[in-house]
Amino acid sequence: MNIRKAEKQEAGVISELLYSMLGQIARDHTASSADDEALRVLQTYVESDCSRYSYKNITVAELNEEIAGVMICYEGEQIEAFDQPMVSYVREKTGNSKWLPDRETEAGDFYLDSIVVGESYQGKGIGSMLLQSAFQEAESRKLPLTLNVEFDNEGARALYEKMDFYVTGTRYISGKPFYYMKRNA
């Protein structure tokens, strides 16, 4: 198992994994109702240098020379700059000059935006290894690690609480309620 930073040329595989987990959020962030179009636009975000979904913010778990898992992390104060290309794209496509993505994190936090393990690789400790990488990065930056967990995913909430995360509030993302959870550095 190799945990490493993503490379730009891996955007296709990474986008597919992310899309499998993000679903409606990805469709909102790409202004696309069709899966193929949303996936194509998501891939351009992954390929870009300045995006919350940029390969530069992605850590991958590689097993047998295949990407088995993906994690996106970045500092909360960077979110507005990271989201600017997406905001411009969605506003132009929809004609809604006021569109903004839901606020998922805050300045002063190291935010774990997304973590996903491919279906055939689940149950092998890959998610835990990616999380350990996030813990180390947050500690090196001396920032708390934060994430959002859907209200109806009590199993994930319980798992994160065992890892010293605690609920600090509620966020609404794509119309769904999420627990905003924090783990101190």
CSV table of C-alpha atoms in Angstrom, one decimal:
chain,number,residue,atom,x,y,z
A,1,MET,CA,0.0,0.0,0.0
A,2,ASN,CA,1.3,3.4,-1.0
A,3,ILE,CA,-0.2,6.7,0.3
A,4,ARG,CA,0.9,9.6,-1.9
A,5,LYS,CA,-0.1,12.9,-3.5
A,6,ALA,CA,-2.2,12.5,-6.6
A,7,GLU,CA,-0.9,13.3,-10.1
A,8,LYS,CA,-2.7,15.3,-12.7
A,9,GLN,CA,-2.9,12.4,-15.2
A,10,GLU,CA,-4.9,10.4,-12.7
A,11,ALA,CA,-7.8,12.8,-12.9
A,12,GLY,CA,-10.1,10.4,-14.7
A,13,VAL,CA,-9.9,7.6,-12.2
A,14,ILE,CA,-10.0,10.0,-9.3
A,15,SER,CA,-13.1,11.8,-10.7
A,16,GLU,CA,-15.0,8.5,-11.0
A,17,LEU,CA,-14.3,7.6,-7.4
A,18,LEU,CA,-15.2,11.0,-6.1
A,19,TYR,CA,-18.4,11.1,-8.2
A,20,SER,CA,-19.5,7.7,-6.8
A,21,MET,CA,-19.5,9.3,-3.3
A,22,LEU,CA,-20.4,12.9,-4.0
A,23,GLY,CA,-23.5,12.3,-6.1
A,24,GLN,CA,-25.8,15.3,-5.9
A,25,ILE,CA,-23.1,17.6,-4.5
A,26,ALA,CA,-21.0,16.9,-7.7
A,27,ARG,CA,-24.1,17.6,-9.8
A,28,ASP,CA,-24.7,20.9,-8.0
A,29,HIS,CA,-21.0,21.9,-8.3
A,30,THR,CA,-21.0,21.1,-12.1
A,31,ALA,CA,-24.5,22.5,-12.8
A,32,SER,CA,-25.2,19.1,-14.5
A,33,SER,CA,-28.1,16.7,-14.1
A,34,ALA,CA,-26.5,14.1,-16.5
A,35,ASP,CA,-24.0,11.8,-14.9
A,36,ASP,CA,-21.6,11.9,-17.9
A,37,GLU,CA,-21.5,15.7,-18.1
A,38,ALA,CA,-21.1,16.0,-14.3
A,39,LEU,CA,-18.2,13.5,-14.4
A,40,ARG,CA,-16.6,15.3,-17.3
A,41,VAL,CA,-16.7,18.7,-15.6
A,42,LEU,CA,-15.6,17.2,-12.3
A,43,GLN,CA,-12.6,15.8,-14.1
A,44,THR,CA,-11.6,19.3,-15.3
A,45,TYR,CA,-11.8,20.5,-11.7
A,46,VAL,CA,-9.5,17.7,-10.6
A,47,GLU,CA,-7.0,18.5,-13.4
A,48,SER,CA,-6.9,22.2,-12.5
A,49,ASP,CA,-4.3,23.8,-10.2
A,50,CYS,CA,-6.8,25.9,-8.3
A,51,SER,CA,-9.9,24.1,-7.2
A,52,ARG,CA,-11.2,22.4,-4.0
A,53,TYR,CA,-11.1,19.2,-6.2
A,54,SER,CA,-7.6,19.9,-7.6
A,55,TYR,CA,-5.2,17.0,-7.8
A,56,LYS,CA,-2.9,19.2,-5.6
A,57,ASN,CA,-5.3,18.8,-2.7
A,58,ILE,CA,-5.8,15.0,-3.2
A,59,THR,CA,-4.0,12.1,-1.5
A,60,VAL,CA,-4.4,8.7,-3.1
A,61,ALA,CA,-4.1,5.2,-1.7
A,62,GLU,CA,-2.4,3.0,-4.3
A,63,LEU,CA,-2.6,-0.8,-4.1
A,64,ASN,CA,-1.1,-3.1,-6.8
A,65,GLU,CA,-0.5,0.0,-9.0
A,66,GLU,CA,-4.2,0.9,-8.9
A,67,ILE,CA,-5.9,3.8,-7.1
A,68,ALA,CA,-7.9,2.2,-4.3
A,69,GLY,CA,-8.9,5.3,-2.4
A,70,VAL,CA,-9.0,9.1,-2.6
A,71,MET,CA,-9.0,11.9,0.0
A,72,ILE,CA,-9.3,15.6,-0.5
A,73,CYS,CA,-8.0,18.0,2.2
A,74,TYR,CA,-7.2,21.7,2.3
A,75,GLU,CA,-7.1,24.7,4.7
A,76,GLY,CA,-10.4,26.3,5.3
A,77,GLU,CA,-9.3,29.8,4.5
A,78,GLN,CA,-8.5,28.7,0.9
A,79,ILE,CA,-12.0,27.6,0.0
A,80,GLU,CA,-13.1,30.9,-1.5
A,81,ALA,CA,-10.1,31.0,-3.9
A,82,PHE,CA,-10.4,27.3,-4.7
A,83,ASP,CA,-14.1,27.7,-5.5
A,84,GLN,CA,-13.8,30.8,-7.7
A,85,PRO,CA,-13.4,28.8,-11.0
A,86,MET,CA,-16.4,26.6,-10.1
A,87,VAL,CA,-18.5,29.6,-9.1
A,88,SER,CA,-17.7,31.3,-12.5
A,89,TYR,CA,-18.5,28.1,-14.4
A,90,VAL,CA,-21.8,27.4,-12.6
A,91,ARG,CA,-23.0,31.0,-12.8
A,92,GLU,CA,-22.2,31.2,-16.5
A,93,LYS,CA,-23.9,27.8,-17.2
A,94,THR,CA,-27.0,28.5,-15.2
A,95,GLY,CA,-27.4,32.3,-15.6
A,96,ASN,CA,-27.7,32.6,-11.8
A,97,SER,CA,-25.2,35.4,-11.0
A,98,LYS,CA,-25.7,34.8,-7.3
A,99,TRP,CA,-25.0,31.1,-7.1
A,100,LEU,CA,-22.5,30.1,-4.4
A,101,PRO,CA,-21.6,26.6,-3.1
A,102,ASP,CA,-22.7,25.8,0.4
A,103,ARG,CA,-20.1,26.8,3.1
A,104,GLU,CA,-18.5,23.5,4.2
A,105,THR,CA,-15.6,24.7,6.3
A,106,GLU,CA,-14.0,27.6,8.1
A,107,ALA,CA,-10.7,29.5,8.2
A,108,GLY,CA,-8.4,28.0,10.9
A,109,ASP,CA,-9.4,24.4,10.1
A,110,PHE,CA,-7.7,21.8,8.0
A,111,TYR,CA,-10.8,20.4,6.1
A,112,LEU,CA,-11.2,16.8,5.0
A,113,ASP,CA,-13.6,17.5,2.1
A,114,SER,CA,-14.0,14.0,0.8
A,115,ILE,CA,-12.7,10.5,1.4
A,116,VAL,CA,-13.8,7.4,-0.7
A,117,VAL,CA,-12.5,3.9,-1.1
A,118,GLY,CA,-13.3,1.9,-4.2
A,119,GLU,CA,-15.9,-0.7,-3.7
A,120,SER,CA,-13.6,-3.7,-4.4
A,121,TYR,CA,-11.0,-2.3,-1.9
A,122,GLN,CA,-13.3,-1.7,1.1
A,123,GLY,CA,-12.6,-3.5,4.4
A,124,LYS,CA,-8.8,-3.5,3.8
A,125,GLY,CA,-8.0,-0.6,6.1
A,126,ILE,CA,-7.4,1.9,3.2
A,127,GLY,CA,-9.8,4.5,4.6
A,128,SER,CA,-8.0,4.3,8.0
A,129,MET,CA,-4.6,4.8,6.3
A,130,LEU,CA,-5.9,7.8,4.4
A,131,LEU,CA,-7.3,9.3,7.6
A,132,GLN,CA,-3.9,8.8,9.4
A,133,SER,CA,-2.4,10.8,6.6
A,134,ALA,CA,-4.9,13.6,7.2
A,135,PHE,CA,-4.2,13.5,11.0
A,136,GLN,CA,-0.5,13.9,10.4
A,137,GLU,CA,-1.0,16.7,7.9
A,138,ALA,CA,-3.3,18.6,10.3
A,139,GLU,CA,-0.9,18.1,13.1
A,140,SER,CA,2.0,19.4,11.0
A,141,ARG,CA,0.0,22.5,10.2
A,142,LYS,CA,-1.1,22.9,13.8
A,143,LEU,CA,-4.7,23.0,12.8
A,144,PRO,CA,-7.8,21.0,13.9
A,145,LEU,CA,-9.0,18.5,11.3
A,146,THR,CA,-12.7,19.0,10.4
A,147,LEU,CA,-15.2,17.1,8.2
A,148,ASN,CA,-18.9,16.8,7.5
A,149,VAL,CA,-21.0,13.7,8.1
A,150,GLU,CA,-24.6,13.3,6.8
A,151,PHE,CA,-27.2,13.2,9.6
A,152,ASP,CA,-28.4,9.8,8.5
A,153,ASN,CA,-24.9,8.2,8.6
A,154,GLU,CA,-24.8,7.4,12.3
A,155,GLY,CA,-22.2,4.7,11.6
A,156,ALA,CA,-19.7,7.2,10.2
A,157,ARG,CA,-20.5,9.6,13.0
A,158,ALA,CA,-19.8,7.0,15.7
A,159,LEU,CA,-16.6,5.9,13.9
A,160,TYR,CA,-15.3,9.5,13.8
A,161,GLU,CA,-16.2,10.0,17.5
A,162,LYS,CA,-14.0,7.0,18.3
A,163,MET,CA,-11.2,8.9,16.6
A,164,ASP,CA,-11.7,11.9,18.8
A,165,PHE,CA,-13.9,14.0,16.5
A,166,TYR,CA,-16.8,15.8,18.1
A,167,VAL,CA,-19.8,17.6,16.7
A,168,THR,CA,-19.5,21.4,16.7
A,169,GLY,CA,-22.5,22.3,14.6
A,170,THR,CA,-24.7,21.6,11.6
A,171,ARG,CA,-24.1,22.4,7.9
A,172,TYR,CA,-26.5,22.1,5.0
A,173,ILE,CA,-24.9,20.9,1.8
A,174,SER,CA,-27.0,20.5,-1.3
A,175,GLY,CA,-30.0,20.7,0.9
A,176,LYS,CA,-29.1,17.9,3.3
A,177,PRO,CA,-28.1,18.3,6.9
A,178,PHE,CA,-24.6,17.4,8.0
A,179,TYR,CA,-22.8,17.2,11.3
A,180,TYR,CA,-19.7,19.5,11.3
A,181,MET,CA,-17.1,17.5,13.2
A,182,LYS,CA,-13.7,18.6,14.6
A,183,ARG,CA,-10.6,16.8,15.9
A,184,ASN,CA,-8.1,19.0,17.6
A,185,ALA,CA,-4.5,19.0,16.5
